[in-house]
Short mmCIF file of C-alpha atoms in Angstrom, two decimals:
data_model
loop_
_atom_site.label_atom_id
_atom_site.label_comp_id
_atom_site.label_asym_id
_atom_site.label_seq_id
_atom_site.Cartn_x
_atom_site.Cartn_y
_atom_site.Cartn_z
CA UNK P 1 34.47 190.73 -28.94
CA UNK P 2 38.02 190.59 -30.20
CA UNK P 3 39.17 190.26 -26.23
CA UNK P 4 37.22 187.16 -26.03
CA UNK P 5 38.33 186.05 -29.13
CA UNK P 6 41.79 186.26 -27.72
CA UNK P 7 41.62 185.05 -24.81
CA UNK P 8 40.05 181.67 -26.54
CA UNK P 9 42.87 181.68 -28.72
CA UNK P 10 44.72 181.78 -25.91
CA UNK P 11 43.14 178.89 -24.09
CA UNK P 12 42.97 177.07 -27.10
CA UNK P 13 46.69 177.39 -27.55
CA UNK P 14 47.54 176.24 -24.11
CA UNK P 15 45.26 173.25 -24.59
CA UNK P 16 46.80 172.71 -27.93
CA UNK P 17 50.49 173.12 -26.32
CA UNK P 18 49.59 170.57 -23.22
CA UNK P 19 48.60 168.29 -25.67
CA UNK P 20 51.58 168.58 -27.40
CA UNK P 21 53.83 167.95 -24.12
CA UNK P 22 51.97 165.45 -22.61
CA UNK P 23 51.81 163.22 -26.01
CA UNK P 24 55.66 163.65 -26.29
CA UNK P 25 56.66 162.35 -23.10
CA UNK P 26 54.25 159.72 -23.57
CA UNK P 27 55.02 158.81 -27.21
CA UNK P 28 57.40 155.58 -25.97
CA UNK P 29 55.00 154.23 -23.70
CA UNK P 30 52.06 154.42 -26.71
CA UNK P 31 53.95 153.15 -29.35
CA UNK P 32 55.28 150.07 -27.01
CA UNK P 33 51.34 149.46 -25.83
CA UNK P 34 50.23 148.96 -29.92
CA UNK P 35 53.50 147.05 -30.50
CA UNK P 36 52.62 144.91 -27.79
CA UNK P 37 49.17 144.58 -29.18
CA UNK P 38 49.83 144.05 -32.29
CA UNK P 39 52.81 141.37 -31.86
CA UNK P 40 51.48 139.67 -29.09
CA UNK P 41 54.82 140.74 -26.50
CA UNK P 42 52.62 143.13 -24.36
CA UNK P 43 53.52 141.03 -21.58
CA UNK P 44 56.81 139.43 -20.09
CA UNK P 45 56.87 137.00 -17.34
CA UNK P 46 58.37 137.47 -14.11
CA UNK P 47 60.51 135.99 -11.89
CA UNK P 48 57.59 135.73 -9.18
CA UNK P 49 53.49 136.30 -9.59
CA UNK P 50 53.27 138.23 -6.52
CA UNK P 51 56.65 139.84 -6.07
CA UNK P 52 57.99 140.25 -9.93
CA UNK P 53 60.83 141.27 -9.91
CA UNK P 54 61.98 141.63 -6.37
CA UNK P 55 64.94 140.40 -4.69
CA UNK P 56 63.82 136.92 -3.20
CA UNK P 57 63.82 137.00 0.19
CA UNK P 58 66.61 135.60 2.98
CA UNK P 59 64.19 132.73 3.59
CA UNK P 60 60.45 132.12 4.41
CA UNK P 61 58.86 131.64 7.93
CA UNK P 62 57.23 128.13 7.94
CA UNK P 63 55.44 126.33 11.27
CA UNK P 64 58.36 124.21 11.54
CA UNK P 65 60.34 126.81 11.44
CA UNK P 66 62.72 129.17 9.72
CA UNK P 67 63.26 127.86 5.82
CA UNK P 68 66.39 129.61 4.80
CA UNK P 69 67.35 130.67 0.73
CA UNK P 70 69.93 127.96 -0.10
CA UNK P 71 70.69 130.44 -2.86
CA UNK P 72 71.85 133.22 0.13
CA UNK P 73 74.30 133.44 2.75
CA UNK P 74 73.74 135.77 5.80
CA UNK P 75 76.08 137.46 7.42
CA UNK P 76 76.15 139.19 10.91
CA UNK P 77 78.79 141.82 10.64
CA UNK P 78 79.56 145.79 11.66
CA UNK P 79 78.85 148.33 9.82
CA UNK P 80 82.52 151.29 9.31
CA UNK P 81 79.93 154.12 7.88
CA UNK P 82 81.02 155.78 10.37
CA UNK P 83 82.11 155.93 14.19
CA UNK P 84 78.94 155.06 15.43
CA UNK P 85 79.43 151.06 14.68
CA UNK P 86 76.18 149.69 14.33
CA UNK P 87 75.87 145.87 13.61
CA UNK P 88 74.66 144.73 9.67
CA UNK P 89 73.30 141.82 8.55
CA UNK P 90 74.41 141.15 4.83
CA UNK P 91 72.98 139.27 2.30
CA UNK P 92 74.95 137.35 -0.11
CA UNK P 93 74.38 135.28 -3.46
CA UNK P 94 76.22 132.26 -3.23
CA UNK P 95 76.65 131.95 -6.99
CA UNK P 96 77.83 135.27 -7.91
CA UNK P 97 79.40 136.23 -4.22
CA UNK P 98 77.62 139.81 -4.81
CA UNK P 99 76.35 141.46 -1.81
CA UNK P 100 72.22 141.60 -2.62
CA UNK P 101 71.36 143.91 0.42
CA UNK P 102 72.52 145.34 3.31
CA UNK P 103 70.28 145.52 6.67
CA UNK P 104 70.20 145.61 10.54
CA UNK P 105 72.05 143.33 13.13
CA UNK P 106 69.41 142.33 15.03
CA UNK P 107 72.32 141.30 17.78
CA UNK P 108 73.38 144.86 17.73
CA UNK P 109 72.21 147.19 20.52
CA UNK P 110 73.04 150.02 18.53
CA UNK P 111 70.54 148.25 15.10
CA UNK P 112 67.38 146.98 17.78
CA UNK P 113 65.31 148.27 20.64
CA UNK P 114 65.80 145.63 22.44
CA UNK P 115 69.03 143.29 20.78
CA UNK P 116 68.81 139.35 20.99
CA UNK P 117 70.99 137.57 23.06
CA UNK P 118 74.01 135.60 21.23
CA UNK P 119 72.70 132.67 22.89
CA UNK P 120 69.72 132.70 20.50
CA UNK P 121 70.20 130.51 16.93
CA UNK P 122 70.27 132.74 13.86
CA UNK P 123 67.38 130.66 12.24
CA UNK P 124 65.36 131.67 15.37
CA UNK P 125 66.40 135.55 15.65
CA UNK P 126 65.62 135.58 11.86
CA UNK P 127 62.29 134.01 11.85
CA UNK P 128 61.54 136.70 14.89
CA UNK P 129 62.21 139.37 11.82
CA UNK P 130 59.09 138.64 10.16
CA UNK P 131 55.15 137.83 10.07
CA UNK P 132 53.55 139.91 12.60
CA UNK P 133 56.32 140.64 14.73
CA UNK P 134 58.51 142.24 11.86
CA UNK P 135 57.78 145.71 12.45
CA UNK P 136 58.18 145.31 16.13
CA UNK P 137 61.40 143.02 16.04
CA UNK P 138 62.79 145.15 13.02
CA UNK P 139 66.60 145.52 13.08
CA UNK P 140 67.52 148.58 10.91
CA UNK P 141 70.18 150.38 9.04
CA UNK P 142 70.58 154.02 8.47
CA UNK P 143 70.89 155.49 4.94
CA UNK P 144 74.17 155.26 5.42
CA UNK P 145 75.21 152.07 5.86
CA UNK P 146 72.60 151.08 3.56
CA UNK P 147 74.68 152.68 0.59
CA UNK P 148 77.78 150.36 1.81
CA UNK P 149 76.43 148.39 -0.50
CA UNK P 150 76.82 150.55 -3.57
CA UNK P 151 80.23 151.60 -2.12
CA UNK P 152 82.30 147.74 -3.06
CA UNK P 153 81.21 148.53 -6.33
CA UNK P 154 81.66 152.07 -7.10
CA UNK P 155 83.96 153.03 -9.51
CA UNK P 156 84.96 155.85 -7.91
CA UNK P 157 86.69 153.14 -5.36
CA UNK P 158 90.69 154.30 -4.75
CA UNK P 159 92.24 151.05 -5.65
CA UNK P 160 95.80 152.33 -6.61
CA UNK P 161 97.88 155.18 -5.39
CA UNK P 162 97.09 158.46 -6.96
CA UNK P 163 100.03 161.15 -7.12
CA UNK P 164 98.81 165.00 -8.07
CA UNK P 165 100.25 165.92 -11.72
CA UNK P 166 98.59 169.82 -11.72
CA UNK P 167 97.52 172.35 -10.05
CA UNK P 168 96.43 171.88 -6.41
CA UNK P 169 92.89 171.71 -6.79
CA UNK P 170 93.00 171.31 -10.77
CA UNK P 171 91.55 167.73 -9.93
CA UNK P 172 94.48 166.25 -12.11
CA UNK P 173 96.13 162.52 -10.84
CA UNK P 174 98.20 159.48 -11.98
CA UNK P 175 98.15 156.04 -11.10
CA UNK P 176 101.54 155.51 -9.63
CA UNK P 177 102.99 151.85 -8.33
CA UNK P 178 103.29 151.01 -4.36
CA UNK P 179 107.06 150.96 -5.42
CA UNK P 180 107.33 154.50 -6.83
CA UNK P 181 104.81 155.77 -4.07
CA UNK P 182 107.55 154.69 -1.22
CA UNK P 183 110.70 155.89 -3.55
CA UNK P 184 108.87 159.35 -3.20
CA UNK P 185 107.84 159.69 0.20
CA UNK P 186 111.03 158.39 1.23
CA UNK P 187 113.41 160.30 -0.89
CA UNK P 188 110.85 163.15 -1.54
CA UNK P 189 112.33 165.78 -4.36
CA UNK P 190 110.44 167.83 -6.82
CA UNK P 191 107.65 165.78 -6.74
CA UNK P 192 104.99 168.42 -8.09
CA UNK P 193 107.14 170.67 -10.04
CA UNK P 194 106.81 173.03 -7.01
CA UNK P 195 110.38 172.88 -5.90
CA UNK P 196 112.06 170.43 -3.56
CA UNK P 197 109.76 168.10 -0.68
CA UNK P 198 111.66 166.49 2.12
CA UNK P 199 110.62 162.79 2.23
CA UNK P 200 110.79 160.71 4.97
CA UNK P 201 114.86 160.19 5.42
CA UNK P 202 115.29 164.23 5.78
CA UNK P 203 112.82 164.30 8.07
CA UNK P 204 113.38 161.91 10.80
CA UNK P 205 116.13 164.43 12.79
CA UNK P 206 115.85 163.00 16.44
CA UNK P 207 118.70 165.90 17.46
CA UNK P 208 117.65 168.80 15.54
CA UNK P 209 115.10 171.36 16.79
CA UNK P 210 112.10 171.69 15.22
CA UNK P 211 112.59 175.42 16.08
CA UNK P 212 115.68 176.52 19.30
CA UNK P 213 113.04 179.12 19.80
CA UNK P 214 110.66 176.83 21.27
CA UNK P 215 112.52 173.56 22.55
CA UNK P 216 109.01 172.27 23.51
CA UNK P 217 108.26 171.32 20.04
CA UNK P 218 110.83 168.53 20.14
CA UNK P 219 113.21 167.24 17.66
CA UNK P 220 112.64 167.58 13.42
CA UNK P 221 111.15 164.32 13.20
CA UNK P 222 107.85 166.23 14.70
CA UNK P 223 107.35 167.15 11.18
CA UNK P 224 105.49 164.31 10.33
CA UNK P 225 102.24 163.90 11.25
CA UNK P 226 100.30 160.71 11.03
CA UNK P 227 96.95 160.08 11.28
CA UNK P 228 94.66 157.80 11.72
CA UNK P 229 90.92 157.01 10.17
CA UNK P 230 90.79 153.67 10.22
CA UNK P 231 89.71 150.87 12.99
CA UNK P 232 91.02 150.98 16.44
CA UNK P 233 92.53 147.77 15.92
CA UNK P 234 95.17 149.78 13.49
CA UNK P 235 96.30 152.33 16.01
CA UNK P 236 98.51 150.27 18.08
CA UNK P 237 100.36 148.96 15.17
CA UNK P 238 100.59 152.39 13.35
CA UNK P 239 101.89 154.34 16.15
CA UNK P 240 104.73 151.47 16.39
CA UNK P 241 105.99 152.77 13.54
CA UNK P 242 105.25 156.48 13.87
CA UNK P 243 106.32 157.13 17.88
CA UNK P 244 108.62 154.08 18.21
CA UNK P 245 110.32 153.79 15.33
CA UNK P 246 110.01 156.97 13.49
CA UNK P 247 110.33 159.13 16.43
CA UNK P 248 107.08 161.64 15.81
CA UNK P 249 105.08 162.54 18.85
CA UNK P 250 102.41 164.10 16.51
CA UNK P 251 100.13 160.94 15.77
CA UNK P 252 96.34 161.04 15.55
CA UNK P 253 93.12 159.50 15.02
CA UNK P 254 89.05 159.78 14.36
CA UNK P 255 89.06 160.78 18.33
CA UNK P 256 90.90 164.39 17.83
CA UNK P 257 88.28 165.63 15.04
CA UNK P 258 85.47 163.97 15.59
CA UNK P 259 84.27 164.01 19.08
CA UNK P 260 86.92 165.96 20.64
CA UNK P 261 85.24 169.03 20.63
CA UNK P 262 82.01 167.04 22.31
CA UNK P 263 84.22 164.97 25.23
CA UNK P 264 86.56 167.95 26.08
CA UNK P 265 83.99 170.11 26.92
CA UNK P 266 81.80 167.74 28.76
CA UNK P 267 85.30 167.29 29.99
CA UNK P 268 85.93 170.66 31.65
CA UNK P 269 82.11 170.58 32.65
CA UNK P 270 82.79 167.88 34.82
CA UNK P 271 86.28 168.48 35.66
CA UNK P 272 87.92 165.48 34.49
CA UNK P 273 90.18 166.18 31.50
CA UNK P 274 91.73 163.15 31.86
CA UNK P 275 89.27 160.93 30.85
CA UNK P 276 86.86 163.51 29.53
CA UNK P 277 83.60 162.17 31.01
CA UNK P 278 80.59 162.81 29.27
CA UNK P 279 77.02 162.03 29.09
CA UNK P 280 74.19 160.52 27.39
CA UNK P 281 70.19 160.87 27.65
CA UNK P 282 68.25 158.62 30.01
CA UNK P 283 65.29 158.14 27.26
CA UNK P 284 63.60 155.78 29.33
CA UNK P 285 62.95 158.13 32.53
CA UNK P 286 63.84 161.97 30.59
CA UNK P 287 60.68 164.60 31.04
CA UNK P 288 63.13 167.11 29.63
CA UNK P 289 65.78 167.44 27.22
CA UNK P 290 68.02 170.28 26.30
CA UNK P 291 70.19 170.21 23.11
CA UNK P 292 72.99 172.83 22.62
CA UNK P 293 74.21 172.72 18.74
CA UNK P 294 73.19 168.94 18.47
CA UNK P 295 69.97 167.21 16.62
CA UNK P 296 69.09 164.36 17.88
CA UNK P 297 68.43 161.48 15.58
CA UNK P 298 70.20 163.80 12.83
CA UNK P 299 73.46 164.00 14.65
CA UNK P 300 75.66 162.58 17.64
CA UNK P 301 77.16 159.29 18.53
CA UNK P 302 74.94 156.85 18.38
CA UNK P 303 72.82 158.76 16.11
CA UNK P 304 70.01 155.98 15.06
CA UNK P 305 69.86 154.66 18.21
CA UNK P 306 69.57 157.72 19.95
CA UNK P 307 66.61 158.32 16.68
CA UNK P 308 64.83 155.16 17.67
CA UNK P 309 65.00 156.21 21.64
CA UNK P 310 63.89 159.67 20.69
CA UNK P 311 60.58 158.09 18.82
CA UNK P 312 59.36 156.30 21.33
CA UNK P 313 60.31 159.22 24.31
CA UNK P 314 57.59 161.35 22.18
CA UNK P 315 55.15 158.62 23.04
CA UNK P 316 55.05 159.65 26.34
CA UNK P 317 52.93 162.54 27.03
CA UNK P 318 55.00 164.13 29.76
CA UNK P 319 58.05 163.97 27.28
CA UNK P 320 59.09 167.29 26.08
CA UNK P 321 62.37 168.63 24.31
CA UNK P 322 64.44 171.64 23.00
CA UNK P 323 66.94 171.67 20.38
CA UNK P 324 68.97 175.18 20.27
CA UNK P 325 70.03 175.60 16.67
CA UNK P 326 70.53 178.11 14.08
CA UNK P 327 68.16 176.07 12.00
CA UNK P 328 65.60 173.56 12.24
CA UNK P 329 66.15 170.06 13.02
CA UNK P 330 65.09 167.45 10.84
CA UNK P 331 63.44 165.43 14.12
CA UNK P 332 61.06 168.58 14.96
CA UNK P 333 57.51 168.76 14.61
CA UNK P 334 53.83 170.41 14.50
CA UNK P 335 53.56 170.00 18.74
CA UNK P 336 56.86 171.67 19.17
CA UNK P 337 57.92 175.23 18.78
CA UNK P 338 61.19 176.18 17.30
CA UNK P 339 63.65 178.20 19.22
CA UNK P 340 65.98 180.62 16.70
CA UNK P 341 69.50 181.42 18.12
CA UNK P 342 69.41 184.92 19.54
CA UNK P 343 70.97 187.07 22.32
CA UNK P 344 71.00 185.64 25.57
CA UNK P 345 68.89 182.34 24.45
CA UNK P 346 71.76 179.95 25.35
CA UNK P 347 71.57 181.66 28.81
CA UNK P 348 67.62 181.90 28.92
CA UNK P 349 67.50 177.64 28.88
CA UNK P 350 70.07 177.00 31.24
CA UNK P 351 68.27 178.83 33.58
CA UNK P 352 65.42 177.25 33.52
CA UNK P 353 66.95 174.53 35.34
CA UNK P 354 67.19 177.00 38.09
CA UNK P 355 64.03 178.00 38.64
CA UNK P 356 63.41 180.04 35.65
CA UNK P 357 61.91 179.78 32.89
CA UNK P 358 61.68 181.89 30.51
CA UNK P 359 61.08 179.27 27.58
CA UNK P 360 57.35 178.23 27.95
CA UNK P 361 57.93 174.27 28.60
CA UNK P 362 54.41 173.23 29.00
CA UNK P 363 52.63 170.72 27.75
CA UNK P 364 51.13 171.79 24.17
CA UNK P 365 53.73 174.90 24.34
CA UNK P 366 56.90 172.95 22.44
#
């Protein structure tokens, strides 16, 4: 008797204690409910019946045709997210000049299955985007460039030149001026209290050695290295001043660290280093795909596209694919069987291009 006694204190307690939580985190919400009761505020008005409050929409599809917001602007642009380039189309309050959303080019090959032609009118490709062809005309952005739109206004934006005052890695900086930022880099000195930093004028040597040992490294002004992150428009006029003028063979852009490693070695497969050759998938005719170290959809260049080819290549029946990865890739699922690295593996699937195959490829198997 005094176990059961305990045990309903026990449940009676938990009961007691659930109570006690839920009515806490719900204490707001009751006391605006009988505030709204009793004062008559219970309910606000929205800015639309049906939408509330939603952003209003770039315009409204209409039997004569496409009824644009005069209060929006529309913008076909490209997306710099990243290297893939995709095309955006950006909407913009003509009041304010505040970018409201950020979405797919439908112009773009690389933001549509199957891109419009320039030829057809905006009004036209954006009435197309809606109704019941929206999902099937749908021009997309990734997550991505989607968060462009968060980026203009961040304030963790670099808008001035920051100069280190501590520690490296003590996260410590200064807001300097353009002037003081080219004094510096050009003059250098003890500019951390480290000891002495060669700007600029000590550096650009076109007679010194970098090292007599090694005469293939060139003259001192190889010191400086410049690179490059920005649009390829920039490059020409960048290495004007860094080969040209400056003298520094040792310039560089997105190209050496982000697909390098990709074209080089498709590169040597191929034998042409020179313009390193490489492929992509034919999604419309593949019955087989192999992936070494890549995801598709998750990684690669173009990524979404490649995503939205990969989608509807798994629509096909006779469609199959294998990603080789330490882990699993976000794009696999319940029909196909994951493949961990392991001794030989690598090996295993290349030969089953040769008449092997030691993988079980078959329909239902992956």
């Amino acid at each position: 008797m005094a176990k059961s006694t305990r045990r309903q204190w026990l449940k009676g307690g938990l009961a007691l204690g659930g109570l006690a939580v839920f009515g806490a985190s719900y204490s707001e919400m009751v006391q605006k409910v009988f505030t709204g009761l009793r004062d008559g505020s219970s309910g606000k008005l929205t800015l639309d019946r049906i939408s509330a409050n939603a952003l209003p929409p770039e315009g409204r599809q209409h039997p004569e045709g496409w009824q644009a917001n005069p209060q929006q602007a529309v913008s076909m642009t490209q997306c710099f997210g990243c290297w893939t380039l995709c095309g955006l189309r950006v909407r913009v309050d003509r009041d304010s000049n505040q970018i409201l959303r950020v979405a797919g080019n439908p112009y773009h090959p690389l933001s549509h299955d199957h891109h419009f032609p320039y030829r057809l009118p905006v009004s036209d490709a954006l009435n197309r985007l809606g109704g019941d062809a929206g999902l099937e005309q749908r021009s997309t952005a990734c997550a991505r460039g989607a968060t462009l739109l968060e980026g203009l206004t961040s304030p963790y934006r670099v808008l001035e030149p920051m100069k280190r005052v501590g520690p490296r890695g003590g996260g410590q900086w200064q807001r300097i001026s353009f002037e003081q930022l080219i004094k510096e880099v050009v003059e250098g000195g003890d500019l951390f209290g480290e000891g002495p930093v060669e700007g600029l004028r000590a550096i650009r040597d076109l007679q010194t050695p970098l090292d007599p040992a090694q005469p293939t490294l060139g003259p001192k002004a190889n010191q400086l290295l410049v690179t490059n992150a920005g649009d390829e428009g920039r490059d020409t006029f960048i290495k004007r001043f860094a080969q040209n003028a400056f003298g520094t063979r040792n310039f560089g852009h997105h190209g050496a660290y982000c697909g390098l490693a990709y074209r080089a070695g498709s590169g040597a497969l191929m034998g042409d280093l020179d313009k390193n050759a490489h492929v992509k998938p034919d999604w419309d005719h593949l019955r087989f795909a192999l992936f070494l170290g890549t995801s598709p959809a998750q990684s690669g260049n173009p990524f979404k596209r490649q995503g939205r080819q990969l989608a509807n290549a798994r629509l096909r029946d006779e469609f199959r694919y294998v990603v080789v990865a330490p882990g699993i890739a976000v794009n696999h699922h319940a029909g196909q069987r994951s493949q961990p690295l392991g001794a030989g593996i690598a090996g295993d699937g290349l030969r089953a291009g040769d008449g092997h195959d030691p993988l079980d490829y078959r329909p239902g198997a992956l």
